[in-house]
Amino acid sequence: MAQKILVTGGTGYIGSHTVVELQQAGYETVIIDNLSNSNVGVLDGIEKITGKRPVFVEGDCTDIDILRRLFSEYPGIDGIINFAASKAVGESVKEPLLYYRNNLCTLLNLLELMPEFGVRGIVFSSSCTVYGEPDRNPIDESAPIKNATSPYGNTKQISEEIITDFINSGAPVKSVILRYFNPIGAHPSALIGELPNGIPNNLVPYLTQTAAGIRKELTVFGDDYDTPDGSCIRDYIDVVDLAKAHVMAMRRMLSSSEDTDRIEIFNLGTGHGLSVLELISAFESATGVRVPYRIGARREGDIEKIWADPAKANNILGWTASVPVTETMRNAWAWQLRTDSKSNS
Ligand code: NAD
Ligand code: UDP
């Protein structure tokens, strides 16, 4: 019988791509999402790609009664992937309690209900933000955790600690914590992708909207960093590659043949850093479309350079990022063009 996975935040950006990969790998999926940062139309995209509409519950994970009802209504859930969270760094500085409440209550509720409903494992979306500005690159999982620079980042650190304490207390659950580097791109079908709310904060949606003429120009935040071309360096990871890593993590966590640690942490990145200017030029050469940009001031709080050492995920999960950045850029562009045509129609 197919294993059943609860995907919280499953209509969101990374969640929707992961539901596609889970379904294609033969898992049954149940999504819960409160649609605070996504829309229900995403289910159509998932259905078109996989031929199967996932079960969808509209609800808020901070409400434990809603979750308890879900677990009763859909019995036999084997594992959870917890994407549901608020994720805008700047907003978290202005509305810290909203972030602590949403991100931490969601996790506490899920953990509390897991033993009650016999759910064996939880995959948690963490972030390379827990490393702060690294002392050296590439960075592996043993690198020190630095003080968080925003309430959002702090929710990720606290969440990792909550999961660790819970499992160390002897709770009958396992967990895989995935520290994402910079997820970008869209599904190659252009049927699902990232749906930024308002003016995007992140580089790639801003870049594709600029290329599409929605924004006048992209501002490169600083060209005086200690990097070869002066702009910041990140490890940009294709969202489909990232989604596939969740399937592998789930398989390993739930496998009875694998005697795995009760809690495991993996970096998910390509292992290669790209500067902002290099990414712009990758987009231009992949699509043939020019991106008007100017060099602006540094953005407060930005990390200068960070990229992953993904060896642990490569060797233990058997996962490697494989989509070349030019293809990721073409997919991001195809998705941008599709969202434009939808919003104009
Ligand atoms: P997203 O906003 O697209 O998806 C999150 C989804 O969760 C949204 O659909 C939203 O409506 C839903 N949601 C939020 N709070 C909820 C609640 N209380 N109950 C039910 N649903 C709720 O974000 P994403 O980019 O797909 O990120 C997924 C996860 O990965 C988040 O935990 C995020 O912090 C983490 N992450 C993202 C990135 C990134 O760059 N995108 C990087 C590192 C970590
Ligand atoms: N960036 C930029 N212009 C923008 C948005 C982002 O130059 O309009 C840079 C930013 O300074 C960082 C990189 O792009 O170096 C990635 O930023 P993003 O916000 O996408 O992710 P972060 O790594 O900050 O979470």
Tab-separated table of C-alpha atoms and ligand atoms in Angstrom:
chain	number	residue	atom	x	y	z
A	1	MET	CA	0.000	0.000	0.000
A	2	ALA	CA	1.229	3.481	-0.824
A	3	GLN	CA	2.597	5.449	2.094
A	4	LYS	CA	0.640	8.572	2.982
A	5	ILE	CA	2.413	11.878	3.529
A	6	LEU	CA	0.976	15.032	5.053
A	7	VAL	CA	2.450	18.087	3.342
A	8	THR	CA	1.866	21.260	5.322
A	9	GLY	CA	2.191	24.353	3.136
A	10	GLY	CA	1.782	22.046	0.138
A	11	THR	CA	0.281	24.650	-2.194
A	12	GLY	CA	3.310	26.904	-1.622
A	13	TYR	CA	6.388	27.204	-3.813
A	14	ILE	CA	8.590	24.350	-2.591
A	15	GLY	CA	5.637	22.355	-1.234
A	16	SER	CA	3.840	22.144	-4.592
A	17	HIS	CA	6.966	20.909	-6.393
A	18	THR	CA	7.497	18.354	-3.637
A	19	VAL	CA	3.909	17.084	-3.864
A	20	VAL	CA	4.522	16.492	-7.581
A	21	GLU	CA	7.675	14.486	-6.876
A	22	LEU	CA	6.031	12.539	-4.029
A	23	GLN	CA	3.074	11.593	-6.226
A	24	GLN	CA	5.348	10.627	-9.093
A	25	ALA	CA	7.300	8.424	-6.669
A	26	GLY	CA	4.080	6.611	-5.678
A	27	TYR	CA	3.256	8.318	-2.380
A	28	GLU	CA	-0.250	9.414	-1.466
A	29	THR	CA	-0.345	13.037	-0.378
A	30	VAL	CA	-2.587	15.109	1.852
A	31	ILE	CA	-2.006	18.862	1.762
A	32	ILE	CA	-2.946	21.318	4.466
A	33	ASP	CA	-2.505	24.993	3.664
A	34	ASN	CA	-4.233	28.152	4.904
A	35	LEU	CA	-3.582	29.845	1.527
A	36	SER	CA	-1.923	32.800	3.282
A	37	ASN	CA	0.821	32.771	0.628
A	38	SER	CA	-0.518	30.571	-2.157
A	39	ASN	CA	-3.733	29.859	-4.011
A	40	VAL	CA	-5.885	26.853	-4.593
A	41	GLY	CA	-5.275	27.000	-8.366
A	42	VAL	CA	-1.902	25.375	-7.679
A	43	LEU	CA	-3.795	22.086	-7.254
A	44	ASP	CA	-4.788	22.254	-10.946
A	45	GLY	CA	-1.122	22.510	-11.914
A	46	ILE	CA	-0.209	19.539	-9.727
A	47	GLU	CA	-3.070	17.523	-11.196
A	48	LYS	CA	-2.068	18.381	-14.787
A	49	ILE	CA	1.520	17.287	-14.172
A	50	THR	CA	0.843	14.094	-12.216
A	51	GLY	CA	-2.631	13.083	-13.388
A	52	LYS	CA	-3.768	13.026	-9.787
A	53	ARG	CA	-5.310	15.717	-7.609
A	54	PRO	CA	-3.879	15.614	-4.107
A	55	VAL	CA	-6.243	15.654	-1.138
A	56	PHE	CA	-6.458	19.262	0.018
A	57	VAL	CA	-7.553	20.601	3.390
A	58	GLU	CA	-7.792	24.359	3.747
A	59	GLY	CA	-6.770	25.064	7.313
A	60	ASP	CA	-4.323	26.681	9.666
A	61	CYS	CA	-1.689	24.481	11.299
A	62	THR	CA	-1.523	26.752	14.337
A	63	ASP	CA	-4.984	25.376	15.208
A	64	ILE	CA	-4.393	21.992	16.836
A	65	ASP	CA	-8.079	21.015	16.582
A	66	ILE	CA	-7.980	21.378	12.802
A	67	LEU	CA	-4.891	19.166	12.666
A	68	ARG	CA	-6.395	16.593	15.025
A	69	ARG	CA	-9.501	16.420	12.814
A	70	LEU	CA	-7.302	16.002	9.733
A	71	PHE	CA	-5.372	13.094	11.265
A	72	SER	CA	-8.678	11.422	12.238
A	73	GLU	CA	-10.236	11.987	8.822
A	74	TYR	CA	-7.167	10.742	6.928
A	75	PRO	CA	-5.895	7.914	9.108
A	76	GLY	CA	-2.604	6.146	8.498
A	77	ILE	CA	-0.404	9.148	7.734
A	78	ASP	CA	3.171	7.794	7.790
A	79	GLY	CA	5.186	10.978	7.528
A	80	ILE	CA	4.958	14.771	7.477
A	81	ILE	CA	6.839	17.369	5.488
A	82	ASN	CA	6.456	20.686	7.257
A	83	PHE	CA	6.746	23.572	4.789
A	84	ALA	CA	4.063	25.733	6.414
A	85	ALA	CA	5.728	28.878	7.694
A	86	SER	CA	5.936	32.613	7.147
A	87	LYS	CA	9.194	33.370	5.360
A	88	ALA	CA	9.734	37.066	4.640
A	89	VAL	CA	12.823	38.186	6.557
A	90	GLY	CA	11.969	41.916	6.513
A	91	GLU	CA	8.384	41.355	7.621
A	92	SER	CA	9.606	39.161	10.484
A	93	VAL	CA	11.582	42.099	11.863
A	94	LYS	CA	8.410	44.230	11.869
A	95	GLU	CA	6.016	41.485	13.048
A	96	PRO	CA	8.125	39.159	15.198
A	97	LEU	CA	5.258	37.677	17.203
A	98	LEU	CA	3.393	36.724	14.049
A	99	TYR	CA	6.493	34.823	12.909
A	100	TYR	CA	7.171	33.119	16.243
A	101	ARG	CA	3.513	32.164	16.581
A	102	ASN	CA	3.023	30.888	13.042
A	103	ASN	CA	6.274	29.016	12.606
A	104	LEU	CA	6.649	27.622	16.119
A	105	CYS	CA	2.995	26.800	16.969
A	106	THR	CA	2.711	24.927	13.670
A	107	LEU	CA	5.719	22.791	14.527
A	108	LEU	CA	4.680	22.238	18.176
A	109	ASN	CA	1.199	21.111	17.122
A	110	LEU	CA	2.546	18.660	14.566
A	111	LEU	CA	5.102	17.169	16.966
A	112	GLU	CA	2.530	16.855	19.714
A	113	LEU	CA	0.112	14.956	17.478
A	114	MET	CA	2.655	12.618	15.846
A	115	PRO	CA	2.829	9.991	18.635
A	116	GLU	CA	-0.943	10.197	19.174
A	117	PHE	CA	-1.604	9.305	15.516
A	118	GLY	CA	1.371	7.000	14.988
A	119	VAL	CA	3.144	9.311	12.507
A	120	ARG	CA	6.717	8.059	12.303
A	121	GLY	CA	8.718	10.921	10.911
A	122	ILE	CA	8.833	14.620	10.045
A	123	VAL	CA	10.957	16.355	7.436
A	124	PHE	CA	11.542	19.972	8.393
A	125	SER	CA	12.345	22.910	6.075
A	126	SER	CA	15.279	24.735	7.574
A	127	SER	CA	17.661	27.155	5.923
A	128	CYS	CA	21.327	27.953	5.460
A	129	THR	CA	20.464	31.177	7.273
A	130	VAL	CA	21.288	29.256	10.500
A	131	TYR	CA	24.994	29.479	9.549
A	132	GLY	CA	25.007	33.300	9.372
A	133	GLU	CA	28.131	34.653	7.636
A	134	PRO	CA	30.341	31.566	7.322
A	135	ASP	CA	33.959	31.607	8.465
A	136	ARG	CA	34.797	29.497	5.417
A	137	ASN	CA	33.115	28.087	2.294
A	138	PRO	CA	31.863	25.590	1.294
A	139	ILE	CA	30.040	25.073	4.547
A	140	ASP	CA	29.119	21.664	5.937
A	141	GLU	CA	26.583	20.627	8.570
A	142	SER	CA	29.121	20.670	11.405
A	143	ALA	CA	29.766	24.421	10.987
A	144	PRO	CA	28.770	26.532	13.979
A	145	ILE	CA	25.276	27.991	14.174
A	146	LYS	CA	25.520	31.770	14.418
A	147	ASN	CA	23.174	34.152	16.200
A	148	ALA	CA	20.143	34.697	13.998
A	149	THR	CA	19.914	38.108	12.363
A	150	SER	CA	16.107	38.133	12.097
A	151	PRO	CA	13.102	36.656	13.903
A	152	TYR	CA	12.509	34.499	10.791
A	153	GLY	CA	16.011	33.043	11.022
A	154	ASN	CA	15.539	32.576	14.742
A	155	THR	CA	12.365	30.527	14.165
A	156	LYS	CA	14.452	28.119	12.071
A	157	GLN	CA	17.115	27.789	14.784
A	158	ILE	CA	14.535	27.360	17.545
A	159	SER	CA	12.608	24.843	15.426
A	160	GLU	CA	15.739	22.747	14.961
A	161	GLU	CA	16.274	22.817	18.736
A	162	ILE	CA	12.648	21.919	19.477
A	163	ILE	CA	12.826	18.899	17.159
A	164	THR	CA	16.143	17.801	18.670
A	165	ASP	CA	14.936	18.143	22.278
A	166	PHE	CA	11.707	16.301	21.486
A	167	ILE	CA	13.491	13.384	19.864
A	168	ASN	CA	16.162	13.265	22.573
A	169	SER	CA	13.371	13.031	25.159
A	170	GLY	CA	12.593	9.603	23.712
A	171	ALA	CA	9.568	10.581	21.602
A	172	PRO	CA	8.794	7.747	19.164
A	173	VAL	CA	9.440	9.819	16.037
A	174	LYS	CA	12.287	10.501	13.613
A	175	SER	CA	13.203	13.686	11.810
A	176	VAL	CA	15.243	14.895	8.891
A	177	ILE	CA	16.137	18.578	8.956
A	178	LEU	CA	16.936	19.986	5.521
A	179	ARG	CA	18.920	23.214	5.325
A	180	TYR	CA	18.093	24.748	1.967
A	181	PHE	CA	20.460	27.139	0.248
A	182	ASN	CA	18.754	29.413	-2.350
A	183	PRO	CA	15.849	27.628	-4.090
A	184	ILE	CA	15.038	29.080	-7.527
A	185	GLY	CA	13.277	28.187	-10.781
A	186	ALA	CA	10.019	26.443	-11.580
A	187	HIS	CA	8.707	23.137	-12.826
A	188	PRO	CA	9.796	22.551	-16.474
A	189	SER	CA	6.105	22.216	-17.452
A	190	ALA	CA	5.622	25.868	-16.356
A	191	LEU	CA	2.449	24.678	-14.621
A	192	ILE	CA	3.707	25.489	-11.110
A	193	GLY	CA	6.302	27.950	-9.838
A	194	GLU	CA	6.906	30.733	-7.357
A	195	LEU	CA	4.087	33.240	-6.799
A	196	PRO	CA	5.612	36.227	-5.031
A	197	ASN	CA	3.209	38.560	-3.283
A	198	GLY	CA	3.632	42.189	-4.413
A	199	ILE	CA	7.158	43.438	-5.106
A	200	PRO	CA	9.514	40.462	-4.840
A	201	ASN	CA	12.317	40.559	-2.286
A	202	ASN	CA	14.190	37.640	-3.798
A	203	LEU	CA	16.585	37.966	-6.672
A	204	VAL	CA	15.139	35.592	-9.275
A	205	PRO	CA	11.482	36.701	-9.228
A	206	TYR	CA	12.677	40.326	-9.309
A	207	LEU	CA	14.976	39.491	-12.207
A	208	THR	CA	12.295	37.693	-14.272
A	209	GLN	CA	9.756	40.457	-13.597
A	210	THR	CA	12.328	43.017	-14.761
A	211	ALA	CA	13.071	41.007	-17.899
A	212	ALA	CA	9.309	40.902	-18.525
A	213	GLY	CA	9.104	44.707	-18.223
A	214	ILE	CA	6.998	44.647	-15.016
A	215	ARG	CA	9.873	46.294	-13.108
A	216	LYS	CA	12.028	49.030	-14.649
A	217	GLU	CA	15.379	47.677	-13.543
A	218	LEU	CA	16.991	45.259	-11.157
A	219	THR	CA	19.181	46.716	-8.446
A	220	VAL	CA	22.291	44.697	-7.671
A	221	PHE	CA	22.767	45.162	-3.951
A	222	GLY	CA	26.444	46.113	-3.781
A	223	ASP	CA	29.492	45.456	-5.960
A	224	ASP	CA	32.141	46.177	-3.325
A	225	TYR	CA	32.100	42.835	-1.507
A	226	ASP	CA	35.202	40.701	-1.160
A	227	THR	CA	34.238	38.445	-4.087
A	228	PRO	CA	35.749	38.183	-7.608
A	229	ASP	CA	33.216	40.579	-9.201
A	230	GLY	CA	32.237	42.400	-6.001
A	231	SER	CA	28.628	41.119	-5.838
A	232	CYS	CA	27.345	38.630	-3.239
A	233	ILE	CA	27.662	34.894	-3.772
A	234	ARG	CA	24.939	32.293	-3.093
A	235	ASP	CA	24.346	28.627	-3.853
A	236	TYR	CA	21.272	28.628	-6.120
A	237	ILE	CA	19.466	25.307	-6.126
A	238	ASP	CA	16.809	24.273	-8.647
A	239	VAL	CA	13.431	23.799	-6.965
A	240	VAL	CA	12.793	20.428	-8.652
A	241	ASP	CA	16.168	19.138	-7.473
A	242	LEU	CA	15.238	20.381	-4.013
A	243	ALA	CA	11.825	18.688	-4.159
A	244	LYS	CA	13.453	15.378	-5.104
A	245	ALA	CA	15.665	15.556	-2.019
A	246	HIS	CA	12.512	15.543	0.148
A	247	VAL	CA	11.368	12.291	-1.440
A	248	MET	CA	14.765	10.723	-0.746
A	249	ALA	CA	14.771	12.020	2.823
A	250	MET	CA	11.274	10.648	3.406
A	251	ARG	CA	12.166	7.261	1.929
A	252	ARG	CA	15.233	6.988	4.148
A	253	MET	CA	13.436	8.182	7.276
A	254	LEU	CA	10.517	5.762	6.887
A	255	SER	CA	12.547	2.818	5.641
A	256	SER	CA	12.547	-0.021	8.148
A	257	SER	CA	15.664	-1.537	6.590
A	258	GLU	CA	17.784	1.564	7.171
A	259	ASP	CA	19.051	1.881	10.698
A	260	THR	CA	19.302	5.647	10.558
A	261	ASP	CA	19.848	8.135	13.345
A	262	ARG	CA	16.601	9.405	14.832
A	263	ILE	CA	17.540	12.896	13.716
A	264	GLU	CA	19.607	13.790	10.672
A	265	ILE	CA	20.573	17.136	9.160
A	266	PHE	CA	21.483	17.733	5.515
A	267	ASN	CA	22.599	20.743	3.513
A	268	LEU	CA	20.785	21.009	0.193
A	269	GLY	CA	22.825	22.985	-2.291
A	270	THR	CA	24.781	22.475	-5.484
A	271	GLY	CA	28.198	23.020	-3.915
A	272	HIS	CA	28.868	25.935	-6.285
A	273	GLY	CA	28.585	29.619	-5.546
A	274	LEU	CA	27.335	32.116	-8.140
A	275	SER	CA	27.490	35.881	-7.814
A	276	VAL	CA	24.505	38.123	-8.507
A	277	LEU	CA	26.195	39.345	-11.700
A	278	GLU	CA	26.951	35.774	-12.794
A	279	LEU	CA	23.326	34.788	-12.266
A	280	ILE	CA	22.105	37.731	-14.362
A	281	SER	CA	24.442	36.705	-17.128
A	282	ALA	CA	23.346	33.033	-16.861
A	283	PHE	CA	19.753	34.224	-17.312
A	284	GLU	CA	20.662	36.380	-20.307
A	285	SER	CA	22.585	33.641	-22.065
A	286	ALA	CA	19.933	30.991	-21.309
A	287	THR	CA	17.006	33.053	-22.563
A	288	GLY	CA	18.497	35.645	-24.911
A	289	VAL	CA	16.587	38.286	-22.932
A	290	ARG	CA	18.441	41.294	-21.533
A	291	VAL	CA	17.960	42.331	-17.900
A	292	PRO	CA	18.310	46.074	-17.288
A	293	TYR	CA	20.159	46.496	-14.003
A	294	ARG	CA	22.079	49.038	-11.984
A	295	ILE	CA	24.497	48.715	-9.118
A	296	GLY	CA	22.972	49.963	-5.883
A	297	ALA	CA	23.909	50.125	-2.214
A	298	ARG	CA	24.442	47.027	-0.124
A	299	ARG	CA	21.273	45.570	1.433
A	300	GLU	CA	21.418	45.624	5.195
A	301	GLY	CA	22.037	42.243	6.786
A	302	ASP	CA	23.156	40.505	3.564
A	303	ILE	CA	25.675	37.701	3.848
A	304	GLU	CA	28.695	38.282	1.609
A	305	LYS	CA	29.229	34.727	0.377
A	306	ILE	CA	27.897	31.310	1.220
A	307	TRP	CA	27.759	28.018	-0.605
A	308	ALA	CA	27.126	24.476	0.509
A	309	ASP	CA	29.248	21.447	0.994
A	310	PRO	CA	26.522	18.962	-0.027
A	311	ALA	CA	28.732	15.857	0.426
A	312	LYS	CA	26.614	14.458	3.253
A	313	ALA	CA	23.402	14.633	1.184
A	314	ASN	CA	25.306	13.256	-1.840
A	315	ASN	CA	26.755	10.296	0.066
A	316	ILE	CA	24.071	9.445	2.604
A	317	LEU	CA	20.820	10.479	0.900
A	318	GLY	CA	22.184	9.571	-2.523
A	319	TRP	CA	20.975	12.959	-3.760
A	320	THR	CA	22.844	15.351	-6.040
A	321	ALA	CA	21.641	18.580	-7.591
A	322	SER	CA	21.587	17.946	-11.324
A	323	VAL	CA	19.726	20.717	-13.165
A	324	PRO	CA	22.176	23.166	-14.795
A	325	VAL	CA	21.578	26.782	-13.848
A	326	THR	CA	20.850	27.764	-17.468
A	327	GLU	CA	17.972	25.284	-17.536
A	328	THR	CA	16.723	26.594	-14.187
A	329	MET	CA	16.770	30.108	-15.645
A	330	ARG	CA	14.844	28.994	-18.748
A	331	ASN	CA	12.216	27.368	-16.496
A	332	ALA	CA	11.968	30.497	-14.344
A	333	TRP	CA	11.460	32.547	-17.514
A	334	ALA	CA	8.817	30.186	-18.952
A	335	TRP	CA	6.953	30.402	-15.626
A	336	GLN	CA	7.191	34.219	-15.634
A	337	LEU	CA	5.757	34.374	-19.162
A	338	ARG	CA	2.941	32.030	-18.181
A	339	THR	CA	2.006	34.014	-15.065
A	340	ASP	CA	2.040	37.221	-17.152
A	341	SER	CA	-0.300	35.759	-19.742
A	342	LYS	CA	-2.607	34.492	-16.995
A	343	SER	CA	-2.715	37.855	-15.207
A	344	ASN	CA	-3.409	39.654	-18.501
A	345	SER	CA	-6.182	37.306	-19.573
B	1	NAD	P1	5.711	29.573	0.509
B	1	NAD	O1	5.248	30.773	1.248
B	1	NAD	O2	5.558	29.548	-0.963
B	1	NAD	O3	4.996	28.265	1.094
B	1	NAD	C1	4.575	28.147	2.431
B	1	NAD	C2	3.118	27.728	2.411
B	1	NAD	O4	2.683	27.564	3.757
B	1	NAD	C3	2.202	28.763	1.767
B	1	NAD	O5	1.373	28.109	0.823
B	1	NAD	C4	1.365	29.309	2.926
B	1	NAD	O6	0.054	29.645	2.516
B	1	NAD	C5	1.379	28.141	3.895
B	1	NAD	N1	1.238	28.471	5.317
B	1	NAD	C6	1.914	29.404	6.037
B	1	NAD	N2	1.527	29.375	7.318
B	1	NAD	C7	0.601	28.384	7.426
B	1	NAD	C8	-0.171	27.857	8.499
B	1	NAD	N3	-0.088	28.349	9.719
B	1	NAD	N4	-1.032	26.848	8.235
B	1	NAD	C9	-1.155	26.340	6.987
B	1	NAD	N5	-0.454	26.795	5.936
B	1	NAD	C10	0.407	27.805	6.157
B	1	NAD	O7	7.222	29.318	0.945
B	1	NAD	P2	8.317	28.327	0.322
B	1	NAD	O8	9.333	29.137	-0.347
B	1	NAD	O9	7.665	27.220	-0.405
B	1	NAD	O10	8.967	27.806	1.672
B	1	NAD	C11	8.591	26.560	2.259
B	1	NAD	C12	9.397	26.368	3.527
B	1	NAD	O11	10.786	26.371	3.206
B	1	NAD	C13	9.210	27.433	4.592
B	1	NAD	O12	9.255	26.810	5.857
B	1	NAD	C14	10.417	28.326	4.407
B	1	NAD	O13	10.756	28.991	5.595
B	1	NAD	C15	11.466	27.302	4.022
B	1	NAD	N6	12.587	27.870	3.270
B	1	NAD	C16	12.340	28.541	2.116
B	1	NAD	C17	13.403	29.097	1.398
B	1	NAD	C18	13.148	29.884	0.135
B	1	NAD	O14	14.058	30.615	-0.290
B	1	NAD	N7	12.016	29.777	-0.523
B	1	NAD	C19	14.718	28.953	1.870
B	1	NAD	C20	14.931	28.237	3.050
B	1	NAD	C21	13.845	27.698	3.750
B	2	UDP	N1	19.745	40.649	-4.588
B	2	UDP	C1	19.984	41.734	-5.405
B	2	UDP	N2	18.901	42.445	-5.861
B	2	UDP	C2	17.617	42.125	-5.545
B	2	UDP	C3	17.390	40.991	-4.710
B	2	UDP	C4	18.483	40.288	-4.246
B	2	UDP	O1	21.119	42.056	-5.712
B	2	UDP	O2	16.683	42.810	-5.965
B	2	UDP	C5	20.897	39.860	-4.100
B	2	UDP	C6	21.015	39.828	-2.592
B	2	UDP	O3	21.820	40.895	-2.150
B	2	UDP	C7	21.693	38.475	-2.363
B	2	UDP	C8	21.214	37.611	-3.535
B	2	UDP	O4	20.689	38.522	-4.501
B	2	UDP	O5	23.074	38.614	-2.498
B	2	UDP	C9	20.118	36.646	-3.120
B	2	UDP	O6	19.126	37.361	-2.435
B	2	UDP	P1	17.723	36.720	-2.055
B	2	UDP	O7	16.927	37.762	-1.342
B	2	UDP	O8	17.119	36.088	-3.261
B	2	UDP	O9	18.118	35.526	-1.061
B	2	UDP	P2	18.928	35.540	0.330
B	2	UDP	O10	20.186	34.780	0.057
B	2	UDP	O11	19.169	36.919	0.741
B	2	UDP	O12	18.027	34.802	1.226
